[in-house]
């Protein structure tokens, strides 16, 4: 058996792409290894969303030079968003790289490894019609692609340039993939797309959720990512109504300033966003809302930044991911006048993170002595006498139990000690 080592950077979409690369490579006689020195094939599945992700990749790529020196027959490939963005340039810059494979072309991995120094980065109009096998770790939760690409062109974002135009997978092939996953023992699926609310095939996203909700044996449905401009009341109602759809939504706000939102090309105002949050909370009691924030977008004033701070205080998110603005090639925002110095971006990011830490802690504290439903994922890695799982609102729970809990089992848990990033609890049954 040949051996492949895959190192993945970036988002859930990218991690799932690695599972599919592995599914395709399995069929070609490869099995996965954990150490690049044991591998016949090394693949970096890269991310270009921010400069930092890119730097991390380039420094790891540099380190594989000596792996190749020691074992000249090892093949090294670059996949993912940096592959798409840089293409040919990667081969020139790193002579030890054997192939470059963009995210729209993972189905051509066989061709990439069997030809000399190939660069496969064409726009792929068929991607959504292909059923690409995935090799997933055994577990309770699986990722499932429902759409590829993005048409939104937020002014800071490189994704529309790397992942191409938006295309939805046919609903019946999504449903049959999930049926198969359920027969293999998975209990939860996370439907993946850059903007799931604009899913459209024979049906729309709400229609798809209804179909998936009807799959017997499936227990939980999650989805990422939603765009506030496309989040309609029909979807909000469906989240409330469909029993398997979890009470959690990741709804990137990005900024609390209408002026900055306009420059970001987000196509909603703070008022629009607040209305949707209100409707979500009124329709889906107990729903957890998480978000993404960018600190220090070009021209952002202290006043704009304070609008974001006020938004965080007003909305009280369950959790956020916050980032310093990072200028990306090809994007409008990278060319705007008024780029802010690193110190200001960092200062604002830290203020945002400090505030949200307090909010998250306060929110979790409200769960003390409450009973929640947890889908058990297995033993806890840090404390083997404990079990671990997630609430429907996507919070991690460390569970003490007087009997062994099975992965895939749903238990009622009373929360004893809430922390900022997890909850401790006792199984009640
Ligand atoms: N700089 C900083 N953050 C960014 N994101 C996307 N592009 C950039 C960028 N150029 C963030 C957004 C998005 C998340 C996935 O990454 O907040 O929602
Ligand atoms: Fe995912 Fe975006 Fe990074 Fe590509 S650039 S891997 S789509 S986060």
mmCIF file of C-alpha atoms in Angstrom, residues 36-374:
data_model
loop_
_atom_site.group_PDB
_atom_site.id
_atom_site.type_symbol
_atom_site.label_atom_id
_atom_site.label_comp_id
_atom_site.label_asym_id
_atom_site.label_seq_id
_atom_site.Cartn_x
_atom_site.Cartn_y
_atom_site.Cartn_z
ATOM 1 C CA UNK A 36 5.402 13.173 6.284
ATOM 2 C CA UNK A 37 8.665 11.202 6.534
ATOM 3 C CA UNK A 38 6.708 7.941 6.063
ATOM 4 C CA UNK A 39 4.889 9.176 2.967
ATOM 5 C CA UNK A 40 5.226 8.484 -0.762
ATOM 6 C CA UNK A 41 2.969 11.446 -1.409
ATOM 7 C CA UNK A 42 2.684 14.691 0.584
ATOM 8 C CA UNK A 43 -0.233 17.040 -0.070
ATOM 9 C CA UNK A 44 -0.687 20.493 1.417
ATOM 10 C CA UNK A 45 -4.320 21.524 1.249
ATOM 11 C CA UNK A 46 -3.900 25.245 1.640
ATOM 12 C CA UNK A 47 -5.880 28.339 2.639
ATOM 13 C CA UNK A 48 -5.448 31.898 1.439
ATOM 14 C CA UNK A 49 -8.139 33.668 3.426
ATOM 15 C CA UNK A 50 -5.586 35.687 5.410
ATOM 16 C CA UNK A 51 -1.885 36.306 5.042
ATOM 17 C CA UNK A 52 -1.129 34.359 8.217
ATOM 18 C CA UNK A 53 -2.620 31.139 6.822
ATOM 19 C CA UNK A 54 -0.475 31.597 3.750
ATOM 20 C CA UNK A 55 2.712 32.169 5.741
ATOM 21 C CA UNK A 56 2.083 29.051 7.825
ATOM 22 C CA UNK A 57 1.872 26.998 4.658
ATOM 23 C CA UNK A 58 5.013 28.455 3.083
ATOM 24 C CA UNK A 59 7.083 27.787 6.172
ATOM 25 C CA UNK A 60 5.887 24.153 6.312
ATOM 26 C CA UNK A 61 6.490 23.739 2.607
ATOM 27 C CA UNK A 62 10.057 24.951 3.106
ATOM 28 C CA UNK A 63 10.594 22.273 5.722
ATOM 29 C CA UNK A 64 9.648 19.483 3.285
ATOM 30 C CA UNK A 65 12.680 20.326 1.140
ATOM 31 C CA UNK A 66 14.891 18.074 3.242
ATOM 32 C CA UNK A 67 12.268 15.296 3.209
ATOM 33 C CA UNK A 68 12.616 15.265 -0.540
ATOM 34 C CA UNK A 69 16.387 15.423 -0.391
ATOM 35 C CA UNK A 70 16.399 12.307 1.755
ATOM 36 C CA UNK A 71 13.755 10.564 -0.342
ATOM 37 C CA UNK A 72 13.805 11.934 -3.901
ATOM 38 C CA UNK A 73 10.935 9.693 -5.012
ATOM 39 C CA UNK A 74 8.414 11.393 -2.696
ATOM 40 C CA UNK A 75 5.856 13.490 -4.563
ATOM 41 C CA UNK A 76 4.808 16.833 -3.098
ATOM 42 C CA UNK A 77 1.582 18.528 -4.164
ATOM 43 C CA UNK A 78 -0.112 21.802 -3.305
ATOM 44 C CA UNK A 79 -3.912 21.779 -3.312
ATOM 45 C CA UNK A 80 -6.523 24.235 -2.028
ATOM 46 C CA UNK A 81 -6.921 27.966 -2.328
ATOM 47 C CA UNK A 82 -3.241 28.958 -2.546
ATOM 48 C CA UNK A 83 -2.833 26.413 -5.344
ATOM 49 C CA UNK A 84 -5.653 28.100 -7.225
ATOM 50 C CA UNK A 85 -4.454 31.604 -6.525
ATOM 51 C CA UNK A 86 -0.757 31.106 -7.343
ATOM 52 C CA UNK A 87 -0.835 28.253 -9.875
ATOM 53 C CA UNK A 88 2.318 27.976 -11.980
ATOM 54 C CA UNK A 89 4.155 30.419 -9.729
ATOM 55 C CA UNK A 90 4.328 27.753 -6.997
ATOM 56 C CA UNK A 91 6.322 25.410 -9.224
ATOM 57 C CA UNK A 92 8.787 28.201 -10.004
ATOM 58 C CA UNK A 93 9.103 29.370 -6.426
ATOM 59 C CA UNK A 94 9.407 25.867 -4.935
ATOM 60 C CA UNK A 95 11.270 23.480 -7.242
ATOM 61 C CA UNK A 96 10.516 20.552 -4.923
ATOM 62 C CA UNK A 97 6.766 20.874 -5.612
ATOM 63 C CA UNK A 98 5.530 18.265 -8.120
ATOM 64 C CA UNK A 99 1.975 19.419 -8.782
ATOM 65 C CA UNK A 100 -0.566 22.162 -8.153
ATOM 66 C CA UNK A 101 -4.240 21.246 -7.897
ATOM 67 C CA UNK A 102 -6.992 23.833 -7.379
ATOM 68 C CA UNK A 103 -10.033 23.183 -5.161
ATOM 69 C CA UNK A 104 -12.406 22.944 -8.116
ATOM 70 C CA UNK A 105 -10.393 20.063 -9.541
ATOM 71 C CA UNK A 106 -9.795 17.620 -6.689
ATOM 72 C CA UNK A 107 -11.390 14.863 -8.769
ATOM 73 C CA UNK A 108 -8.284 15.061 -10.999
ATOM 74 C CA UNK A 109 -5.839 14.074 -8.244
ATOM 75 C CA UNK A 110 -4.998 10.849 -10.150
ATOM 76 C CA UNK A 111 -3.887 12.865 -13.159
ATOM 77 C CA UNK A 112 -1.933 15.259 -10.930
ATOM 78 C CA UNK A 113 0.175 12.503 -9.387
ATOM 79 C CA UNK A 114 0.771 10.588 -12.621
ATOM 80 C CA UNK A 115 1.995 13.490 -14.751
ATOM 81 C CA UNK A 116 5.118 15.642 -14.413
ATOM 82 C CA UNK A 117 4.715 19.026 -12.738
ATOM 83 C CA UNK A 118 1.068 19.582 -13.644
ATOM 84 C CA UNK A 119 -0.906 22.713 -12.762
ATOM 85 C CA UNK A 120 -4.639 21.957 -12.716
ATOM 86 C CA UNK A 121 -6.528 25.140 -11.943
ATOM 87 C CA UNK A 122 -9.230 25.496 -14.605
ATOM 88 C CA UNK A 123 -12.680 26.713 -13.632
ATOM 89 C CA UNK A 124 -14.721 23.517 -13.281
ATOM 90 C CA UNK A 125 -18.358 23.912 -14.286
ATOM 91 C CA UNK A 126 -19.163 20.280 -13.513
ATOM 92 C CA UNK A 127 -17.910 20.103 -9.930
ATOM 93 C CA UNK A 128 -21.399 20.127 -8.395
ATOM 94 C CA UNK A 129 -22.511 17.194 -10.571
ATOM 95 C CA UNK A 130 -19.680 14.883 -9.475
ATOM 96 C CA UNK A 131 -20.111 12.410 -6.648
ATOM 97 C CA UNK A 132 -16.607 12.346 -5.219
ATOM 98 C CA UNK A 133 -16.008 9.670 -2.561
ATOM 99 C CA UNK A 134 -14.870 10.853 0.863
ATOM 100 C CA UNK A 135 -12.791 9.029 3.418
ATOM 101 C CA UNK A 136 -14.011 10.251 6.797
ATOM 102 C CA UNK A 137 -12.666 9.419 10.222
ATOM 103 C CA UNK A 138 -15.108 7.178 12.053
ATOM 104 C CA UNK A 139 -17.256 9.381 14.223
ATOM 105 C CA UNK A 140 -20.731 10.699 14.849
ATOM 106 C CA UNK A 141 -20.645 13.800 12.697
ATOM 107 C CA UNK A 142 -19.916 14.183 8.978
ATOM 108 C CA UNK A 143 -19.466 17.095 6.585
ATOM 109 C CA UNK A 144 -21.476 17.124 3.384
ATOM 110 C CA UNK A 145 -21.036 19.596 0.524
ATOM 111 C CA UNK A 146 -24.247 21.107 -0.745
ATOM 112 C CA UNK A 147 -22.757 23.847 -2.894
ATOM 113 C CA UNK A 148 -19.453 25.103 -4.211
ATOM 114 C CA UNK A 149 -18.102 28.552 -4.883
ATOM 115 C CA UNK A 150 -19.408 31.998 -4.083
ATOM 116 C CA UNK A 151 -20.944 34.888 -6.050
ATOM 117 C CA UNK A 152 -20.991 37.524 -3.345
ATOM 118 C CA UNK A 153 -17.660 39.283 -3.832
ATOM 119 C CA UNK A 154 -17.396 40.801 -0.387
ATOM 120 C CA UNK A 155 -14.675 43.336 -1.025
ATOM 121 C CA UNK A 156 -12.146 41.758 1.392
ATOM 122 C CA UNK A 157 -12.583 38.147 0.343
ATOM 123 C CA UNK A 158 -10.479 35.993 -1.934
ATOM 124 C CA UNK A 159 -12.837 32.989 -1.982
ATOM 125 C CA UNK A 160 -14.834 33.923 -5.118
ATOM 126 C CA UNK A 161 -11.504 33.999 -6.958
ATOM 127 C CA UNK A 162 -10.260 30.647 -5.659
ATOM 128 C CA UNK A 163 -13.443 28.605 -5.494
ATOM 129 C CA UNK A 164 -15.172 30.094 -8.505
ATOM 130 C CA UNK A 165 -18.845 30.653 -9.220
ATOM 131 C CA UNK A 166 -21.632 29.370 -7.024
ATOM 132 C CA UNK A 167 -23.033 25.958 -7.996
ATOM 133 C CA UNK A 168 -25.447 23.755 -6.052
ATOM 134 C CA UNK A 169 -25.333 19.978 -5.885
ATOM 135 C CA UNK A 170 -28.557 18.201 -6.880
ATOM 136 C CA UNK A 171 -30.695 17.557 -3.785
ATOM 137 C CA UNK A 172 -31.132 13.845 -4.520
ATOM 138 C CA UNK A 173 -27.397 13.196 -4.554
ATOM 139 C CA UNK A 174 -27.005 15.085 -1.257
ATOM 140 C CA UNK A 175 -29.823 13.022 0.265
ATOM 141 C CA UNK A 176 -28.390 9.731 -0.934
ATOM 142 C CA UNK A 177 -24.955 10.621 0.458
ATOM 143 C CA UNK A 178 -26.517 11.383 3.843
ATOM 144 C CA UNK A 179 -28.558 8.150 3.758
ATOM 145 C CA UNK A 180 -25.310 6.266 3.238
ATOM 146 C CA UNK A 181 -23.640 8.136 6.105
ATOM 147 C CA UNK A 182 -26.523 7.256 8.418
ATOM 148 C CA UNK A 183 -26.229 3.586 7.441
ATOM 149 C CA UNK A 184 -22.549 3.801 8.431
ATOM 150 C CA UNK A 185 -23.513 5.090 11.878
ATOM 151 C CA UNK A 186 -23.210 8.872 11.564
ATOM 152 C CA UNK A 187 -25.843 10.775 13.580
ATOM 153 C CA UNK A 188 -25.160 14.361 12.586
ATOM 154 C CA UNK A 189 -24.378 16.138 9.327
ATOM 155 C CA UNK A 190 -23.042 19.613 8.704
ATOM 156 C CA UNK A 191 -24.152 20.908 5.305
ATOM 157 C CA UNK A 192 -21.325 22.914 3.772
ATOM 158 C CA UNK A 193 -21.434 25.868 1.424
ATOM 159 C CA UNK A 194 -19.988 29.371 1.279
ATOM 160 C CA UNK A 195 -23.508 30.767 1.346
ATOM 161 C CA UNK A 196 -26.001 27.979 2.042
ATOM 162 C CA UNK A 197 -28.987 30.342 1.986
ATOM 163 C CA UNK A 198 -28.654 30.756 -1.752
ATOM 164 C CA UNK A 199 -28.692 26.991 -2.380
ATOM 165 C CA UNK A 200 -30.844 26.233 -5.399
ATOM 166 C CA UNK A 201 -31.304 23.012 -7.371
ATOM 167 C CA UNK A 202 -34.679 21.313 -7.894
ATOM 168 C CA UNK A 203 -35.483 22.944 -4.560
ATOM 169 C CA UNK A 204 -34.217 25.783 -2.373
ATOM 170 C CA UNK A 205 -32.344 25.523 0.928
ATOM 171 C CA UNK A 206 -35.507 25.224 3.011
ATOM 172 C CA UNK A 207 -36.727 22.461 0.696
ATOM 173 C CA UNK A 208 -33.387 20.689 1.058
ATOM 174 C CA UNK A 209 -33.556 20.963 4.856
ATOM 175 C CA UNK A 210 -37.023 19.395 4.762
ATOM 176 C CA UNK A 211 -35.740 16.506 2.668
ATOM 177 C CA UNK A 212 -32.739 15.931 4.936
ATOM 178 C CA UNK A 213 -34.916 16.241 8.032
ATOM 179 C CA UNK A 214 -36.953 13.315 6.688
ATOM 180 C CA UNK A 215 -33.989 10.928 6.670
ATOM 181 C CA UNK A 216 -34.643 8.205 9.185
ATOM 182 C CA UNK A 217 -31.871 7.556 11.699
ATOM 183 C CA UNK A 218 -30.307 10.996 11.263
ATOM 184 C CA UNK A 219 -30.488 12.984 14.493
ATOM 185 C CA UNK A 220 -28.971 16.389 13.933
ATOM 186 C CA UNK A 221 -28.552 18.801 11.042
ATOM 187 C CA UNK A 222 -26.166 21.762 11.056
ATOM 188 C CA UNK A 223 -25.181 24.090 8.233
ATOM 189 C CA UNK A 224 -22.486 26.707 7.491
ATOM 190 C CA UNK A 225 -22.201 29.449 6.404
ATOM 191 C CA UNK A 226 -25.226 31.735 6.238
ATOM 192 C CA UNK A 227 -25.188 35.205 4.719
ATOM 193 C CA UNK A 228 -27.404 37.706 6.574
ATOM 194 C CA UNK A 229 -28.661 39.253 3.328
ATOM 195 C CA UNK A 230 -30.123 35.898 2.209
ATOM 196 C CA UNK A 231 -31.482 34.704 5.558
ATOM 197 C CA UNK A 232 -35.244 34.811 5.051
ATOM 198 C CA UNK A 233 -38.113 34.258 7.449
ATOM 199 C CA UNK A 234 -38.908 30.958 5.691
ATOM 200 C CA UNK A 235 -35.520 29.578 6.759
ATOM 201 C CA UNK A 236 -35.906 30.990 10.260
ATOM 202 C CA UNK A 237 -39.287 29.265 10.525
ATOM 203 C CA UNK A 238 -37.802 26.022 9.222
ATOM 204 C CA UNK A 239 -35.063 26.078 11.878
ATOM 205 C CA UNK A 240 -37.780 26.407 14.489
ATOM 206 C CA UNK A 241 -40.042 23.796 12.988
ATOM 207 C CA UNK A 242 -37.753 20.979 11.792
ATOM 208 C CA UNK A 243 -36.856 18.752 14.743
ATOM 209 C CA UNK A 244 -33.396 17.695 13.522
ATOM 210 C CA UNK A 245 -32.151 21.161 12.621
ATOM 211 C CA UNK A 246 -30.030 22.334 15.555
ATOM 212 C CA UNK A 247 -30.638 25.583 17.403
ATOM 213 C CA UNK A 248 -27.466 27.264 16.217
ATOM 214 C CA UNK A 249 -26.650 29.619 13.400
ATOM 215 C CA UNK A 250 -23.308 31.043 12.331
ATOM 216 C CA UNK A 251 -24.180 34.418 10.862
ATOM 217 C CA UNK A 252 -21.139 36.550 10.013
ATOM 218 C CA UNK A 253 -21.727 40.213 10.855
ATOM 219 C CA UNK A 254 -18.180 41.465 9.979
ATOM 220 C CA UNK A 255 -18.750 45.017 11.259
ATOM 221 C CA UNK A 256 -21.261 47.027 13.266
ATOM 222 C CA UNK A 257 -20.811 50.140 11.131
ATOM 223 C CA UNK A 258 -23.137 50.668 8.168
ATOM 224 C CA UNK A 259 -20.478 52.657 6.353
ATOM 225 C CA UNK A 260 -17.973 49.807 6.651
ATOM 226 C CA UNK A 261 -20.616 47.206 5.753
ATOM 227 C CA UNK A 262 -21.243 49.172 2.573
ATOM 228 C CA UNK A 263 -17.541 49.275 1.734
ATOM 229 C CA UNK A 264 -17.411 45.544 2.390
ATOM 230 C CA UNK A 265 -20.222 45.033 -0.138
ATOM 231 C CA UNK A 266 -22.229 43.072 2.424
ATOM 232 C CA UNK A 267 -25.627 44.373 1.234
ATOM 233 C CA UNK A 268 -27.253 44.685 4.680
ATOM 234 C CA UNK A 269 -27.291 47.302 7.410
ATOM 235 C CA UNK A 270 -26.862 46.860 11.130
ATOM 236 C CA UNK A 271 -30.624 47.422 11.427
ATOM 237 C CA UNK A 272 -31.359 44.586 8.960
ATOM 238 C CA UNK A 273 -29.049 42.307 10.909
ATOM 239 C CA UNK A 274 -30.609 43.170 14.274
ATOM 240 C CA UNK A 275 -34.090 42.451 12.904
ATOM 241 C CA UNK A 276 -32.979 38.990 11.789
ATOM 242 C CA UNK A 277 -31.419 38.274 15.174
ATOM 243 C CA UNK A 278 -34.664 39.327 16.858
ATOM 244 C CA UNK A 279 -36.717 37.109 14.588
ATOM 245 C CA UNK A 280 -34.341 34.170 15.120
ATOM 246 C CA UNK A 281 -34.595 34.507 18.887
ATOM 247 C CA UNK A 282 -38.365 34.904 18.829
ATOM 248 C CA UNK A 283 -38.905 31.935 16.503
ATOM 249 C CA UNK A 284 -36.239 29.544 17.815
ATOM 250 C CA UNK A 285 -36.095 29.759 21.611
ATOM 251 C CA UNK A 286 -32.602 29.234 23.002
ATOM 252 C CA UNK A 287 -30.889 29.524 19.609
ATOM 253 C CA UNK A 288 -27.136 30.118 19.790
ATOM 254 C CA UNK A 289 -25.836 32.750 17.403
ATOM 255 C CA UNK A 290 -22.155 32.997 16.492
ATOM 256 C CA UNK A 291 -20.444 35.396 14.133
ATOM 257 C CA UNK A 292 -17.289 36.571 12.351
ATOM 258 C CA UNK A 293 -15.839 40.051 12.812
ATOM 259 C CA UNK A 294 -13.074 41.816 10.890
ATOM 260 C CA UNK A 295 -11.096 44.422 12.835
ATOM 261 C CA UNK A 296 -9.445 47.340 11.074
ATOM 262 C CA UNK A 297 -10.997 47.282 7.605
ATOM 263 C CA UNK A 298 -9.553 50.071 5.393
ATOM 264 C CA UNK A 299 -10.762 53.554 6.474
ATOM 265 C CA UNK A 300 -12.342 52.192 9.684
ATOM 266 C CA UNK A 301 -12.439 55.036 12.212
ATOM 267 C CA UNK A 302 -12.517 54.728 15.981
ATOM 268 C CA UNK A 303 -16.210 55.562 15.680
ATOM 269 C CA UNK A 304 -16.826 52.676 13.230
ATOM 270 C CA UNK A 305 -14.930 50.368 15.556
ATOM 271 C CA UNK A 306 -17.023 51.489 18.519
ATOM 272 C CA UNK A 307 -20.136 50.668 16.473
ATOM 273 C CA UNK A 308 -18.838 47.095 16.264
ATOM 274 C CA UNK A 309 -18.194 47.086 20.023
ATOM 275 C CA UNK A 310 -21.748 48.300 20.643
ATOM 276 C CA UNK A 311 -23.103 45.640 18.278
ATOM 277 C CA UNK A 312 -21.337 42.912 20.264
ATOM 278 C CA UNK A 313 -22.734 44.320 23.512
ATOM 279 C CA UNK A 314 -26.215 44.597 22.097
ATOM 280 C CA UNK A 315 -26.417 41.228 20.353
ATOM 281 C CA UNK A 316 -24.586 39.106 22.957
ATOM 282 C CA UNK A 317 -23.282 36.414 20.622
ATOM 283 C CA UNK A 318 -22.583 32.945 21.980
ATOM 284 C CA UNK A 319 -19.173 33.070 20.346
ATOM 285 C CA UNK A 320 -17.248 34.920 17.678
ATOM 286 C CA UNK A 321 -14.310 34.466 15.367
ATOM 287 C CA UNK A 322 -12.519 37.780 14.996
ATOM 288 C CA UNK A 323 -9.676 38.592 12.637
ATOM 289 C CA UNK A 324 -7.438 41.489 11.746
ATOM 290 C CA UNK A 325 -8.154 42.726 8.265
ATOM 291 C CA UNK A 326 -5.656 41.172 5.878
ATOM 292 C CA UNK A 327 -5.319 42.607 2.352
ATOM 293 C CA UNK A 328 -5.724 39.796 -0.185
ATOM 294 C CA UNK A 329 -4.605 39.758 -3.811
ATOM 295 C CA UNK A 330 -7.293 40.577 -6.393
ATOM 296 C CA UNK A 331 -9.756 41.951 -3.842
ATOM 297 C CA UNK A 332 -11.158 45.498 -3.947
ATOM 298 C CA UNK A 333 -10.399 46.148 -0.292
ATOM 299 C CA UNK A 334 -6.701 45.483 -0.792
ATOM 300 C CA UNK A 335 -6.582 48.437 -3.168
ATOM 301 C CA UNK A 336 -8.624 50.866 -1.097
ATOM 302 C CA UNK A 337 -7.022 54.012 0.208
ATOM 303 C CA UNK A 338 -6.910 54.239 3.994
ATOM 304 C CA UNK A 339 -5.257 50.953 4.938
ATOM 305 C CA UNK A 340 -4.729 50.956 8.705
ATOM 306 C CA UNK A 341 -1.439 50.298 10.461
ATOM 307 C CA UNK A 342 -0.934 46.880 11.991
ATOM 308 C CA UNK A 343 -0.926 48.304 15.572
ATOM 309 C CA UNK A 344 -4.416 49.757 15.192
ATOM 310 C CA UNK A 345 -5.825 46.590 13.651
ATOM 311 C CA UNK A 346 -4.301 44.543 16.461
ATOM 312 C CA UNK A 347 -5.467 46.926 19.188
ATOM 313 C CA UNK A 348 -9.037 46.847 17.887
ATOM 314 C CA UNK A 349 -8.966 43.072 17.501
ATOM 315 C CA UNK A 350 -7.834 42.691 21.097
ATOM 316 C CA UNK A 351 -10.550 44.988 22.377
ATOM 317 C CA UNK A 352 -13.129 42.916 20.485
ATOM 318 C CA UNK A 353 -11.756 39.630 21.812
ATOM 319 C CA UNK A 354 -11.573 40.863 25.412
ATOM 320 C CA UNK A 355 -15.165 42.045 25.331
ATOM 321 C CA UNK A 356 -16.472 38.871 23.734
ATOM 322 C CA UNK A 357 -14.608 36.692 26.253
ATOM 323 C CA UNK A 358 -16.642 38.337 28.992
ATOM 324 C CA UNK A 359 -19.876 37.954 27.045
ATOM 325 C CA UNK A 360 -19.257 34.283 26.238
ATOM 326 C CA UNK A 361 -18.453 33.601 29.880
ATOM 327 C CA UNK A 362 -21.588 35.401 31.038
ATOM 328 C CA UNK A 363 -23.752 33.539 28.505
ATOM 329 C CA UNK A 364 -22.374 30.153 29.469
ATOM 330 C CA UNK A 365 -22.813 30.960 33.172
ATOM 331 C CA UNK A 366 -26.570 31.126 32.530
ATOM 332 C CA UNK A 367 -26.463 27.404 31.714
ATOM 333 C CA UNK A 368 -25.496 26.383 35.254
ATOM 334 C CA UNK A 369 -27.913 23.724 36.596
ATOM 335 C CA UNK A 370 -29.733 23.606 33.263
ATOM 336 C CA UNK A 371 -30.363 20.265 31.555
ATOM 337 C CA UNK A 372 -29.171 19.988 27.975
ATOM 338 C CA UNK A 373 -29.217 17.297 25.299
ATOM 339 C CA UNK A 374 -25.729 16.108 24.360
#
